[in-house]
Short mmCIF file of C-alpha atoms in Angstrom, two decimals:
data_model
loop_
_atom_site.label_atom_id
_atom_site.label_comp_id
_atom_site.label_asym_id
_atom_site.label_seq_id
_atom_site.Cartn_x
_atom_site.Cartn_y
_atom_site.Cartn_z
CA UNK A 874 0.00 0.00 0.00
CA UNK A 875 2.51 2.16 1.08
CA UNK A 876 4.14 2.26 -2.79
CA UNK A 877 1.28 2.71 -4.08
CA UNK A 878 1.30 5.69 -2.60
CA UNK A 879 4.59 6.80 -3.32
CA UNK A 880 4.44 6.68 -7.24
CA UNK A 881 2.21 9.95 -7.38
CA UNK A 882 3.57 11.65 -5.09
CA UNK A 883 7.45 11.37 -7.07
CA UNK A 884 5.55 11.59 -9.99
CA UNK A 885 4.07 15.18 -8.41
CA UNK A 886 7.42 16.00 -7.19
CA UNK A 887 9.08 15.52 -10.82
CA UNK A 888 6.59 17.56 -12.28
CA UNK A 889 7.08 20.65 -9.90
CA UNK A 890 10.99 20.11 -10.74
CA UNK A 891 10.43 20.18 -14.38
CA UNK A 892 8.12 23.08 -14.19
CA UNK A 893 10.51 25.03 -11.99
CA UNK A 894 13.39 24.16 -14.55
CA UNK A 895 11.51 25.63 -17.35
CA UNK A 896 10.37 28.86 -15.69
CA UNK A 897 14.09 29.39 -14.62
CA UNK A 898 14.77 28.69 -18.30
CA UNK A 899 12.16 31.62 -19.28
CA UNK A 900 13.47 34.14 -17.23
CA UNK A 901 16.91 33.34 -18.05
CA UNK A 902 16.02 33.68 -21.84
CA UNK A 903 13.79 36.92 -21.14
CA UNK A 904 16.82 38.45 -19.13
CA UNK A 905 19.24 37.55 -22.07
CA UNK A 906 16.92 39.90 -24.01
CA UNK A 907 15.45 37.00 -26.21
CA UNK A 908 12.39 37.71 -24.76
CA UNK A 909 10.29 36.29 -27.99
CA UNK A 910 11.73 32.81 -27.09
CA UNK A 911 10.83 33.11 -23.78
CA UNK A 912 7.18 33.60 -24.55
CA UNK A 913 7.36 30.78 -26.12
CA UNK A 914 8.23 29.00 -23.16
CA UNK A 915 6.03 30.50 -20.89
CA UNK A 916 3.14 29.85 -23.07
CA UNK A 917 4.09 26.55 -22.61
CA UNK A 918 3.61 26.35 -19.10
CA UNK A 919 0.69 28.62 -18.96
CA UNK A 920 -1.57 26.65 -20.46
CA UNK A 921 -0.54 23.67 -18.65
CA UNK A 922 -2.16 26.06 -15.60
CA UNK A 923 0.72 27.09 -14.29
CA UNK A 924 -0.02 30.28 -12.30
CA UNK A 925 3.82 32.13 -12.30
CA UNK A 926 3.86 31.03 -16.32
CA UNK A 927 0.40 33.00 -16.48
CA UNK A 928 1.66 35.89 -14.54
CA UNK A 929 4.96 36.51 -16.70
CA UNK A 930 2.89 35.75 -20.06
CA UNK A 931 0.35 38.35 -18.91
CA UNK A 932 3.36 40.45 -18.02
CA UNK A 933 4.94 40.00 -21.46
CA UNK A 934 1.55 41.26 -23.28
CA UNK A 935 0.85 43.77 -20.81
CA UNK A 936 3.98 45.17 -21.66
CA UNK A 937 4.94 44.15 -25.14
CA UNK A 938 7.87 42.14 -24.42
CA UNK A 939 8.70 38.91 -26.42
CA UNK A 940 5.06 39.52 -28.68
CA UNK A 941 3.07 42.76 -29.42
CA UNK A 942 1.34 44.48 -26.85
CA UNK A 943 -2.35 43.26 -26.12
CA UNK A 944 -4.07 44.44 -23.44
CA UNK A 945 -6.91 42.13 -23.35
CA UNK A 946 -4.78 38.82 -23.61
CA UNK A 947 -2.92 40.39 -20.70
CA UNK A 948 -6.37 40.67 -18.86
CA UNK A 949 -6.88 37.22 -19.62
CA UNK A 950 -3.37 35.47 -18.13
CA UNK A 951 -3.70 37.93 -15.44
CA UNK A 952 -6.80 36.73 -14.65
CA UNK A 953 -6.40 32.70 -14.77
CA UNK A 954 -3.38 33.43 -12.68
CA UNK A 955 -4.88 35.65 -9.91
CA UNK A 956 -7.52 32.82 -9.97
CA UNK A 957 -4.46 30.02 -9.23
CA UNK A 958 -3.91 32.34 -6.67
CA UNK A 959 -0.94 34.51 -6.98
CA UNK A 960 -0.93 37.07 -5.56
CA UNK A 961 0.74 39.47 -7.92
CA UNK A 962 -1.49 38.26 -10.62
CA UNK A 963 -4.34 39.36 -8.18
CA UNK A 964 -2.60 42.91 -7.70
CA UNK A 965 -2.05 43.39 -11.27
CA UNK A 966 -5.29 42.58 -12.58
CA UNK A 967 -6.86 44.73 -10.17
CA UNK A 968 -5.00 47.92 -11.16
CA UNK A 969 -5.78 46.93 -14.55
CA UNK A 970 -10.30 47.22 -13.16
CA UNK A 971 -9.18 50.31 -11.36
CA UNK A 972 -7.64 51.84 -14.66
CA UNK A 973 -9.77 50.50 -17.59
CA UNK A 974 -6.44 48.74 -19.06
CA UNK A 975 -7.44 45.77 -21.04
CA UNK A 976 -10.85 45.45 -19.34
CA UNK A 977 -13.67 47.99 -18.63
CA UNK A 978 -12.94 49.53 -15.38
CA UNK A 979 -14.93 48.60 -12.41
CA UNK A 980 -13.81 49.73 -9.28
CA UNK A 981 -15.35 47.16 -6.90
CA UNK A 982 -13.31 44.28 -8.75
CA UNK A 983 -10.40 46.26 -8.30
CA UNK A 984 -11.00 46.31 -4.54
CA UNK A 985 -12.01 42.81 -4.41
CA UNK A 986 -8.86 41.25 -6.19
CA UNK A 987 -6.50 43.86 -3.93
CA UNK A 988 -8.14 42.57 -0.81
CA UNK A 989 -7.41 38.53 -2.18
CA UNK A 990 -3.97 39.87 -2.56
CA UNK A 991 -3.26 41.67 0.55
CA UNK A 992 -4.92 38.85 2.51
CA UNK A 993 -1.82 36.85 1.18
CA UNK A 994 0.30 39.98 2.48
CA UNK A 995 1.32 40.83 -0.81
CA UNK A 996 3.05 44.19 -0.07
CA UNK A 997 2.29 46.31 -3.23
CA UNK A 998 -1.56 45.03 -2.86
CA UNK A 999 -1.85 46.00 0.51
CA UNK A 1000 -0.81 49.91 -0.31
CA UNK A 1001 -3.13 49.43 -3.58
CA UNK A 1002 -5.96 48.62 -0.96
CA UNK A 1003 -5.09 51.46 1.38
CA UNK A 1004 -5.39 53.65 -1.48
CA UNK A 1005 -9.31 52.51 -2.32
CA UNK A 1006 -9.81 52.86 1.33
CA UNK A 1007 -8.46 56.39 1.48
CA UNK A 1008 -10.19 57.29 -1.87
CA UNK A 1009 -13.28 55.62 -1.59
CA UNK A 1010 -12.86 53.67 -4.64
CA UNK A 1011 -14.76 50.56 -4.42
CA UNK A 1012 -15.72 50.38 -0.89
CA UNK A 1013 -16.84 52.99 1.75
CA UNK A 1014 -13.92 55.55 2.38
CA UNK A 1015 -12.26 54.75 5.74
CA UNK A 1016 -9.17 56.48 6.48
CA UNK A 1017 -8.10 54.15 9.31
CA UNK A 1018 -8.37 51.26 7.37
CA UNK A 1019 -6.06 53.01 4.82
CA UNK A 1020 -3.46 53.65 7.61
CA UNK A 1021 -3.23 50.30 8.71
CA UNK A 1022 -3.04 49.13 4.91
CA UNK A 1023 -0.10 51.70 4.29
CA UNK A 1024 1.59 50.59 7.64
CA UNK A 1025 1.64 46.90 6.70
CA UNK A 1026 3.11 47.23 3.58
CA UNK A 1027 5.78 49.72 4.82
CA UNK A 1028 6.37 47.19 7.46
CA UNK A 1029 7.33 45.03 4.57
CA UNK A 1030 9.61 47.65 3.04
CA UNK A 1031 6.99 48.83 0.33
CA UNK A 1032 8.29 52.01 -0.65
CA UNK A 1033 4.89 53.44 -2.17
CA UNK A 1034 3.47 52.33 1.43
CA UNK A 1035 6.16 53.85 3.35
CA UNK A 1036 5.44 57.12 1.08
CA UNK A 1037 1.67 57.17 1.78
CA UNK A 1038 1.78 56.14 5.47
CA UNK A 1039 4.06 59.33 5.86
CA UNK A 1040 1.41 61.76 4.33
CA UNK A 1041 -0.57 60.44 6.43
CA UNK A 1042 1.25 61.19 10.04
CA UNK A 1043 2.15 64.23 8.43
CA UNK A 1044 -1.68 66.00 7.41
CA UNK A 1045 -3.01 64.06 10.33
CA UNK A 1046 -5.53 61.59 8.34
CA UNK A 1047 -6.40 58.24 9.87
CA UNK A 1048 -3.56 59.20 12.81
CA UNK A 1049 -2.86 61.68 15.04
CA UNK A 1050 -0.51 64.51 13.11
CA UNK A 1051 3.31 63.54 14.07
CA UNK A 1052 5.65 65.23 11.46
CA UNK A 1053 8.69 63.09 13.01
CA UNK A 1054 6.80 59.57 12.01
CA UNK A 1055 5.98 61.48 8.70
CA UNK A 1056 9.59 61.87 8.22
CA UNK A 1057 11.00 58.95 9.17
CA UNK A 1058 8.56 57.12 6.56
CA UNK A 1059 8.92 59.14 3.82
CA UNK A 1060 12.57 59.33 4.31
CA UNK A 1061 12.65 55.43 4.10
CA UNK A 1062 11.14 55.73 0.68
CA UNK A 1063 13.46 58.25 -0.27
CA UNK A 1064 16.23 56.12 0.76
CA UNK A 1065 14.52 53.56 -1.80
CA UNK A 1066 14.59 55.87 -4.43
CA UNK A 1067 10.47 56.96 -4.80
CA UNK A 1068 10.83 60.07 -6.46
CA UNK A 1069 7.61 61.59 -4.73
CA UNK A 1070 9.20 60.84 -1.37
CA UNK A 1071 12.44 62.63 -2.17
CA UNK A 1072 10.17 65.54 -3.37
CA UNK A 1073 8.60 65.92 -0.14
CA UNK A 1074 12.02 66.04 1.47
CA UNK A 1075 13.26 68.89 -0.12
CA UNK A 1076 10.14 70.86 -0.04
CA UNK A 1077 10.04 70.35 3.78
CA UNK A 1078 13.94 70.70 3.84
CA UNK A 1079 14.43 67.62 5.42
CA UNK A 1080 17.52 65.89 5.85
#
């Protein structure tokens, strides 16, 4: 019995390894800049349901890399990977409801695929969903449910998070007003690089 058993599990496990083997071989042919031979590959896997394959082939039309640009077929491998459940899939495919890219816009799927996301603590998706909070897109607007979306993606080094969450201490909304905390978050995204962060350094001539 025990064999039995054991012949599709290794047969599971050899699978995964294959699968793993081919997306490495993707990315390394993407990075190489033969990005149309990549696609290739990635279709592969995507249709085998795959949900990282999906992801990179959405990716790839989303952005016209490795095959001309299509917005809708993006839509489409975004959306049978968010469905897999990956979580940048999820985040992605939401900003494409909340923008009308490749899809029409509808703001309450954006806020429901940024809230599958986040609830996987997917750092970019939990700043997306502080921003619906804090602009009311897609649910009722709730500034302290936007500051605690902002703080646990900064937590997690988001940069964009770290950015928002210091607006936030520093005009007061969803927390007390506390221009220190603003600056100590805002100068964490500056350190990353965010452009709008570095802004609001010099205009407040901090250090």
């Amino acid at each position: 019995m025990k064999r039995l058993l054991l012949l599709p599990l290794c047969t599971l496990f050899a699978a995964c390894s294959t699968t793993n083997t081919q997306l490495e071989e993707a990315a390394t042919l993407f990075n190489a800049g033969k990005t149309s031979d990549a696609v290739v590959l990635y279709r592969a896997i995507a249709v085998q349901g795959d949900p990282e394959a999906q992801l990179q082939l959405a990716k790839c039309y989303d952005f016209g890399k490795g095959v001309e640009q299509n917005l809708t077929e993006a839509v489409h491998w975004y959306t049978r990977s968010a469905e897999g459940g990956n979580s940048n899939a999820q985040d992605n495919l939401a900003t494409c409801y909340i923008s009308g890219s490749g899809v029409k816009k509808d703001l309450n799927k954006a806020f429901y695929w940024y809230s599958r996301a986040a609830q996987a603590g997917n750092p970019s998706a939990l700043n997306n969903l502080g921003l619906c909070y804090r602009n009311g897109e897609g649910t009722e607007k709730d500034d302290i449910k936007a500051v605690e979306c902002f703080l646990a993606a900064a937590e997690q080094g988001n940069a964009n998070g770290q950015y928002n969450l210091g607006r936030c201490y520093f005009h007061g909304i969803g927390v007390p007003c506390n221009p220190e905390m603003a600056k100590d978050w805002i100068g964490n995204a500056a350190a990353q690089g965010h452009e709008n962060a570095r802004l609001f350094m010099a205009d407040n001539n901090w250090q």
